[in-house]
């Protein structure tokens, strides 16, 4: 019997209450947004992302009890009243932090009250707790000017996710901080790795499965498929709880016994993230039989990975690599795996950083987050590819979109929360909705004068239609990319053209026509003196190329014209 050696990291399981906001879609009762931070749970060396609201810092106050009761709509006013008592009478900073967050967004059907939220955040700070520094820093930038500078600086040296994303945006644009692409990118790398590690099943894999057309299948398959999707959605939550994983495992085991072989991939993942012993290894090995997983790319890729890491993998590598190379022609996770082997030179594949980057970038364009991280890392170091910090930053920005805050804040934006919208803009997350009047001076004029104008940081493309297009373009929709290119300025249009040129198009010449439009736009901007300094040399080369090619064409046409005249004269 083959003994398998698995090189997979167990995912961290968590039942933190903040994830309820991802499972529920009741717009009339929105759950309080988490304050996410990179932490080390239980003195573990491995760091994860967790919610500061859920931390129990006081033996006499269990935060999760209050949050779970509020999340279940069990008399919210009663528990908010209790939180006020814990905050104001018992000086429990965590209670103040939760209250501040509730009133900042108007969670649990409370009325949004920024002045009250600010007072609770200040009280957290007065109780020698730095958990509210990120919120106080936000208020300092946009609402109240008198927040001590020491709090703002301490916030930007913290591990708070919102603070890291916001400071990266500031370094990227030069807004409030010196413009520096390397500094902006460095802070995103750590966040990106943590975001990828949050998921047992990466979002793209779930999208591939959900996109399948089951309308032509028989009734039993359709019923099984619905149960299968239910289990996958449980496993696709960030850091799924052991209770939820157990529920998904029960569904998948039942489906597997009923002959629904699609359940093999997620069920194998569950076993691999549990306590591995000979019994579970044998189960995985049996389930991943080639006949069973036929036509299932996720399971086939997982089987390839396991066989190649087994003690006799070297003897099976040729057969398994054929499967891997076939999958890498169209399945993004397989492109990533083959890219890893190519970069390291494993299993007889010639080592090539250039070829690995090609595979990573193709997979990244399709939306596979681990590939975005690998491609961005190579771009930053110029490893096998020309160093390009701005392109690496763009890839990481696309990856950051999987951050749970995107989905959570979008729910508040749709409800009309300007705070949520501004936070998304600052973190460079794409809102799915645009609030009318956001461009007007004085976003929070009802509270006090703003320190900075919102116009300084809003996206150049605004409006609901534009935001929908932007979301679709980031997910690889070709028509939306065309739309964005035509509407964007030269710099942004050029970045989107890079992505478009790496995609397989049904009408290849369409991208060439669009590229001509972008180049004409760039030349026009150059003549008006409106391009960035780093783009001037590129446009000069473009103008020279156009001028050079035009001269060649004119000379060629002149030569043809002279030859025609010569032939006419030579004829009798």
C-alpha positions in Angstrom: 0.0 0.0 0.0 1.3 3.4 -0.9 1.8 5.7 2.2 1.1 9.3 1.3 3.0 12.3 2.5 0.7 15.3 2.4 2.2 18.8 2.1 -1.0 20.7 3.1 -1.4 23.2 5.9 -4.4 22.7 8.1 -6.8 25.7 8.0 -7.7 27.5 11.2 -11.3 26.8 12.3 -13.2 29.6 13.9 -16.8 30.3 15.1 -16.3 34.0 15.5 -19.7 35.8 15.3 -18.6 38.3 12.6 -19.0 35.6 9.9 -22.8 35.7 10.4 -22.8 38.9 8.3 -21.6 36.8 5.3 -24.3 34.1 5.8 -27.2 36.5 6.2 -28.7 38.8 3.6 -31.4 40.6 5.6 -30.9 44.3 4.6 -33.3 45.4 7.3 -31.1 44.0 10.0 -27.4 44.3 9.2 -24.9 42.8 11.6 -22.1 45.0 13.0 -19.0 45.0 10.7 -15.9 43.4 12.3 -12.6 45.2 13.0 -10.3 42.7 11.4 -6.7 42.4 12.5 -3.8 40.0 12.0 -3.4 38.1 15.3 -1.7 35.1 16.8 -4.4 32.9 18.4 -3.7 30.9 21.5 0.0 31.9 21.4 0.3 30.0 18.1 3.2 31.1 15.9 0.8 31.0 12.9 -0.9 34.3 12.4 -4.5 34.6 11.2 -7.1 37.3 10.6 -9.7 37.7 13.4 -12.2 40.3 14.7 -11.2 42.6 17.6 -14.8 42.9 18.6 -14.8 39.2 19.5 -11.8 39.3 21.8 -12.4 38.5 25.4 -10.1 40.9 27.3 -12.2 40.9 30.5 -13.0 37.7 32.5 -16.3 39.2 33.5 -17.4 40.1 30.0 -18.0 37.6 27.2 -18.1 39.5 23.9 -19.2 36.6 21.7 -22.3 36.1 23.9 -23.6 39.6 23.2 -22.7 39.5 19.6 -24.3 36.2 18.9 -27.5 37.3 20.7 -27.6 40.6 18.7 -26.9 38.7 15.4 -29.9 36.4 16.1 -32.2 39.5 16.5 -33.0 38.4 20.1 -34.2 41.7 21.6 -31.3 43.9 20.3 -32.3 47.0 22.4 -32.0 44.9 25.6 -28.5 43.8 24.8 -27.4 47.3 23.6 -28.6 48.7 26.9 -26.6 46.1 28.7 -23.5 47.0 26.6 -24.0 50.6 27.6 -24.0 49.6 31.3 -20.8 47.5 30.8 -19.1 50.4 29.0 -20.1 53.4 31.1 -20.6 51.9 34.6 -18.1 49.0 34.6 -15.5 50.5 32.3 -15.2 47.5 30.0 -13.5 48.8 26.9 -14.8 46.0 24.6 -18.4 47.0 25.3 -17.5 50.6 24.3 -15.8 49.3 21.1 -18.9 47.3 20.1 -21.2 50.2 20.8 -19.0 52.6 18.8 -19.0 50.3 15.8 -22.8 49.8 16.0 -23.5 53.6 16.0 -20.9 54.2 13.3 -22.8 52.1 10.8 -26.3 52.0 12.3 -26.1 48.2 12.9 -29.0 46.1 14.4 -31.6 48.7 13.3 -30.0 51.4 15.4 -29.9 55.0 14.0 -26.4 55.9 12.6 -24.9 58.5 15.0 -21.3 59.4 14.3 -20.9 61.8 17.2 -22.0 59.1 19.6 -19.8 56.5 17.9 -16.9 58.9 18.2 -17.5 59.3 22.0 -17.5 55.5 22.5 -14.2 55.1 20.5 -12.6 57.9 22.6 -13.7 56.1 25.8 -12.0 52.9 24.5 -8.8 54.9 24.2 -9.3 56.5 27.7 -9.5 53.0 29.2 -6.0 52.2 27.8 -7.2 50.0 25.0 -5.8 50.6 21.5 -8.5 48.6 19.7 -10.3 51.7 18.5 -7.2 53.4 17.0 -8.2 52.5 13.5 -11.7 54.1 13.9 -10.3 57.2 15.6 -7.8 57.6 12.8 -10.6 57.5 10.3 -12.5 60.1 12.2 -9.4 62.2 12.3 -8.9 62.1 8.5 -12.5 62.9 7.6 -14.6 64.2 10.5 -12.8 65.4 13.6 -9.4 67.1 13.4 -8.5 66.9 17.1 -7.6 63.2 17.4 -4.0 63.1 18.8 -1.4 62.5 16.2 0.1 59.7 18.3 -3.1 57.6 17.9 -3.0 58.1 14.1 0.6 57.0 13.8 0.2 54.1 16.2 -2.7 52.9 14.1 -0.7 52.9 10.9 2.0 50.7 12.5 -0.6 48.2 13.7 -1.8 44.9 12.2 -5.3 46.3 11.6 -6.5 45.2 8.2 -8.4 48.4 7.4 -5.4 50.5 8.5 -2.9 48.5 6.4 -5.1 48.8 3.3 -5.7 52.5 3.8 -2.0 53.3 4.4 -1.2 51.3 1.3 -3.6 53.4 -0.7 -2.0 56.6 0.7 1.5 55.4 -0.3 0.1 54.4 -3.7 -1.4 57.8 -4.5 0.7 60.1 -2.4 -2.4 61.2 -0.5 -1.2 62.4 3.0 2.0 60.3 2.7 5.0 60.2 0.3 4.2 58.4 -2.9 6.0 55.0 -2.9 4.9 52.0 -4.9 7.3 49.6 -3.1 6.0 50.7 0.3 2.4 50.4 -0.8 3.0 46.9 -2.2 5.0 45.6 0.7 2.1 46.1 3.1 -0.3 44.3 0.8 1.8 41.1 0.4 1.2 40.0 4.0 -2.5 40.7 3.9 -2.8 38.8 0.6 -1.2 35.7 2.0 -3.5 35.8 5.0 -6.6 36.3 2.8 -5.7 33.3 0.7 -5.2 31.1 3.8 -8.7 32.0 5.1 -10.3 29.7 2.6 -10.5 26.0 2.4 -12.0 26.3 -1.0 -10.8 29.3 -3.0 -13.6 31.6 -4.3 -12.7 30.9 -8.0 -13.2 27.2 -7.6 -16.6 27.8 -6.1 -17.5 30.1 -9.1 -16.5 27.4 -11.6 -18.8 24.9 -9.9 -21.7 27.3 -9.5 -21.5 28.3 -13.2 -22.2 24.8 -14.3 -25.4 24.4 -16.3 -27.5 21.6 -14.7 -30.7 22.3 -16.7 -30.1 19.3 -19.0 -29.4 16.9 -16.1 -31.9 14.4 -14.6 -33.9 15.2 -11.5 -31.7 13.2 -9.1 -28.6 14.9 -10.3 -30.2 18.3 -9.8 -31.3 17.4 -6.2 -27.8 16.1 -5.4 -26.2 19.2 -7.0 -28.2 21.6 -4.8 -27.0 19.7 -1.7 -23.5 19.7 -3.0 -23.5 23.5 -3.5 -24.9 24.0 0.0 -21.9 22.1 1.4 -19.5 24.0 -0.7 -20.9 27.3 0.4 -20.3 26.3 4.0 -16.7 25.3 3.2 -16.1 28.5 1.2 -16.6 30.7 4.3 -13.4 32.3 5.7 -12.1 30.1 8.5 -15.2 27.8 8.7 -16.1 26.6 12.1 -15.7 23.0 13.1 -19.5 22.8 13.6 -20.1 24.0 10.0 -17.4 21.7 8.6 -19.1 18.7 10.4 -22.4 19.7 8.8 -20.8 19.9 5.3 -19.0 16.6 5.9 -22.3 14.9 6.7 -23.9 16.2 3.5 -20.9 15.2 1.3 -20.5 11.7 2.8 -24.2 11.1 2.2 -23.9 12.2 -1.4 -20.7 10.1 -1.9 -22.6 7.0 -0.7 -25.4 7.8 -3.1 -22.9 7.8 -6.0 -22.6 11.5 -6.5 -18.8 11.6 -7.3 -18.6 15.4 -7.3 -18.4 15.2 -3.5 -15.0 13.6 -3.6 -13.0 16.8 -3.9 -14.5 18.8 -0.9 -14.8 15.6 1.2 -11.1 14.9 0.6 -10.2 18.4 1.6 -12.1 17.9 4.9 -10.2 14.7 5.6 -6.9 16.4 4.8 -7.6 19.2 7.2 -8.5 16.8 10.0 -6.3 14.5 12.1 -4.5 12.4 9.5 -3.9 8.7 10.2 -3.7 5.6 8.1 -7.5 5.2 8.0 -8.1 8.7 6.6 -5.2 8.4 4.2 -6.7 5.2 2.8 -10.1 6.9 2.5 -8.7 9.8 0.5 -6.7 7.4 -1.7 -9.8 5.3 -2.4 -12.0 8.2 -3.2 -9.5 9.8 -5.6 -9.7 6.8 -7.9 -9.2 8.0 -11.6 -12.5 6.4 -12.7 -14.4 8.1 -9.9 -13.0 11.6 -10.4 -13.2 11.6 -14.2 -14.3 15.0 -15.6 -13.8 16.7 -12.2 -10.9 19.1 -12.6 -10.7 20.0 -8.9 -10.5 16.4 -7.8 -8.1 15.4 -10.6 -5.8 18.3 -9.6 -5.9 17.3 -6.0 -5.2 13.6 -6.9 -2.2 14.7 -9.0 -0.9 16.7 -6.1 -1.2 13.8 -3.7 0.3 11.2 -6.1 3.3 13.5 -6.8 3.9 14.0 -3.1 3.7 10.3 -2.3 6.6 7.9 -1.6 6.2 6.3 -5.0 5.3 9.6 -6.8 8.5 9.6 -8.8 7.4 6.4 -10.5 3.9 7.8 -11.4 5.1 11.3 -12.2 4.9 11.0 -16.0 1.3 9.8 -16.0 0.2 12.4 -13.4 2.0 15.2 -15.2 0.1 14.5 -18.3 -3.1 15.1 -16.4 -1.7 18.2 -14.9 -0.5 19.6 -18.2 -3.9 18.9 -19.8 -5.7 20.7 -17.0 -3.3 23.6 -17.1 -4.6 24.4 -20.6 -7.9 25.7 -19.2 -8.2 25.2 -15.4 -6.5 28.2 -13.5 -5.6 26.2 -10.3 -3.8 23.7 -12.5 -1.9 26.5 -14.2 -0.8 27.6 -10.8 0.4 24.2 -9.8 2.3 23.7 -13.1 3.8 27.1 -12.6 5.0 26.1 -9.1 6.7 23.0 -10.6 8.2 25.0 -13.4 9.6 27.7 -11.1 11.2 25.0 -8.9 12.2 22.6 -11.7 10.4 19.6 -10.2 9.6 16.3 -11.8 11.8 16.7 -14.8 10.3 20.0 -15.8 13.0 22.5 -16.9 13.4 25.2 -14.3 12.2 28.6 -15.7 11.1 31.6 -13.8 9.9 33.2 -17.1 7.7 30.2 -18.0 6.3 30.0 -14.5 5.4 33.7 -14.6 3.5 33.1 -17.9 1.5 30.4 -16.2 0.9 32.4 -13.0 -0.2 35.5 -15.0 -2.7 33.5 -17.1 -4.2 32.0 -14.0 -4.2 35.4 -12.3 -6.1 37.0 -15.2 -8.8 34.3 -14.7 -9.2 35.4 -11.1 -7.3 32.7 -9.2 -6.0 34.5 -6.1 -2.9 32.3 -5.2 -1.6 32.9 -8.8 -2.1 36.7 -8.3 0.2 36.5 -5.3 2.8 34.4 -7.1 2.8 36.6 -10.2 3.0 39.8 -8.1 5.9 38.5 -6.2 7.9 37.8 -9.4 7.0 41.3 -10.8 8.3 42.9 -7.6 11.6 41.2 -7.7 12.0 41.1 -11.5 12.3 37.4 -11.2 11.9 35.9 -14.7 10.1 39.1 -15.8 10.8 42.8 -16.1 10.3 44.4 -12.7 7.0 46.3 -12.7 5.8 47.5 -9.3 2.7 49.2 -10.6 1.5 46.0 -12.3 2.3 44.0 -9.1 0.3 46.5 -7.1 -2.7 46.2 -9.4 -2.6 42.3 -9.1 -2.6 42.5 -5.4 -5.4 45.1 -5.4 -7.5 42.6 -7.4 -6.6 39.9 -4.9 -7.6 42.1 -2.0 -11.2 42.2 -3.4 -11.8 38.8 -1.9 -11.5 40.4 1.6 -14.7 39.7 3.5 -14.9 43.5 4.2 -15.9 43.9 0.5 -19.1 41.9 0.9 -19.8 43.2 4.4 -19.4 46.9 3.6 -21.2 46.6 0.3 -24.4 45.7 2.2 -24.1 48.9 4.2 -23.3 50.9 1.0 -26.5 49.6 -0.6 -28.3 50.8 2.5 -26.9 54.3 2.0 -24.0 54.4 4.5 -21.5 57.0 3.4 -19.1 55.8 6.1 -19.0 52.3 4.5 -18.5 53.8 1.0 -15.7 56.1 2.1 -14.0 53.2 3.9 -14.2 51.1 0.8 -12.7 53.9 -1.3 -9.9 54.3 1.1 -9.1 50.6 1.2 -9.3 50.5 -2.7 -12.2 48.0 -2.5 -14.8 48.1 -5.3 -18.3 49.2 -4.1 -21.2 47.6 -5.9 -23.3 50.7 -5.5 -22.7 54.4 -5.7 -24.4 56.9 -3.3 -25.8 60.0 -5.1 -24.2 63.2 -3.9 -21.0 61.6 -2.7 -19.0 64.0 -4.9 -20.5 67.0 -3.1 -18.3 69.0 -0.8 -18.8 68.1 2.8 -19.5 64.4 3.0 -20.1 64.6 6.7 -21.0 68.3 6.8 -23.8 67.6 9.2 -21.2 66.7 11.9 -18.4 69.2 11.3 -16.0 70.5 8.6 -14.1 67.8 6.8 -10.4 67.8 7.0 -10.0 66.7 3.3 -12.3 66.9 0.3 -13.8 63.6 -0.8 -12.8 64.6 -4.4 -9.2 64.0 -3.4 -9.7 60.2 -3.2 -12.8 59.2 -5.0 -12.4 56.9 -8.0 -12.2 58.6 -11.4 -15.0 56.5 -12.7 -18.2 56.8 -10.6 -21.9 55.9 -10.9 -23.7 52.7 -10.5 -23.3 51.5 -14.1 -19.5 52.2 -13.9 -19.1 50.3 -10.7 -21.0 47.3 -12.0 -18.8 47.3 -15.1 -15.7 47.6 -12.9 -16.7 44.6 -10.8 -17.4 42.6 -13.9 -14.2 43.6 -15.5 -12.2 42.5 -12.4 -13.9 39.1 -12.8 -12.7 38.9 -16.4 -15.8 40.0 -18.4 -14.4 41.1 -21.8 -17.2 43.5 -22.7 -16.8 45.3 -19.4 -13.0 45.6 -19.9 -13.7 47.2 -23.3 -16.1 49.6 -21.6 -13.6 50.5 -18.8 -10.8 51.0 -21.3 -12.9 53.5 -23.4 -14.0 55.4 -20.3 -10.7 55.5 -18.4 -7.8 57.9 -18.7 -4.7 56.8 -20.6 -2.9 55.4 -17.5 -5.7 53.2 -16.3 -6.7 52.3 -19.9 -3.2 51.0 -20.5 -3.3 48.9 -17.4 -6.5 47.3 -18.5 -5.1 46.7 -22.0 -2.3 44.6 -20.5 -4.9 42.3 -19.0 -7.0 42.2 -22.2 -3.9 41.3 -24.3 -3.3 38.2 -22.2 -6.9 37.0 -22.6 -8.2 34.7 -25.3 -10.7 36.7 -27.4 -13.2 35.3 -30.0 -12.3 38.4 -32.1 -8.6 38.9 -31.7 -8.4 42.0 -33.9 -10.9 43.8 -31.6 -8.2 44.3 -29.0 -5.8 45.7 -31.6 -8.4 48.3 -32.6 -8.9 49.2 -29.0 -5.2 49.5 -28.5 -5.0 52.0 -31.3 -7.7 54.1 -29.6 -5.8 54.0 -26.3 -2.6 55.0 -28.1 -4.3 57.9 -29.8 -5.7 58.9 -26.4 -2.1 58.8 -25.0 -0.6 60.9 -27.7 -3.4 63.5 -27.2 -2.7 63.6 -23.5 1.1 63.9 -24.1 0.6 66.9 -26.5 -1.5 68.6 -23.8 1.1 67.8 -21.1 -1.3 65.7 -19.0 0.6 62.4 -18.8 2.7 61.0 -15.9 6.4 61.5 -16.0 7.0 57.7 -16.1 4.8 57.5 -19.2 6.4 60.3 -21.2 9.3 58.1 -22.5 6.8 55.4 -23.5 4.6 57.8 -25.4 7.7 59.3 -27.1 8.6 55.9 -28.3 5.1 55.4 -29.5 5.1 58.7 -31.4 8.5 57.8 -32.9 7.1 54.4 -33.9 4.0 55.9 -35.5 6.1 58.5 -37.3 8.6 55.9 -38.4 5.9 53.5 -39.7 4.1 56.3 -41.4 7.2 57.3 -43.3 7.8 53.7 -44.3 4.2 53.3 -45.5 4.4 56.6 -47.4 7.7 55.7 -49.0 6.3 52.2 -49.9 3.3 53.8 -51.5 5.4 56.3 -53.4 7.7 53.5 -54.6 4.6 51.5 -55.8 3.3 54.6 -57.5 6.6 55.2 -59.3 6.7 51.6 -60.4 3.2 51.8 -61.8 4.2 55.0 -63.8 7.4 53.3 -65.0 5.4 50.2 -66.2 2.9 52.4 -68.0 5.7 54.2 -69.8 7.3 50.9 -70.8 4.1 49.5 -72.2 3.5 50.2 -76.0 
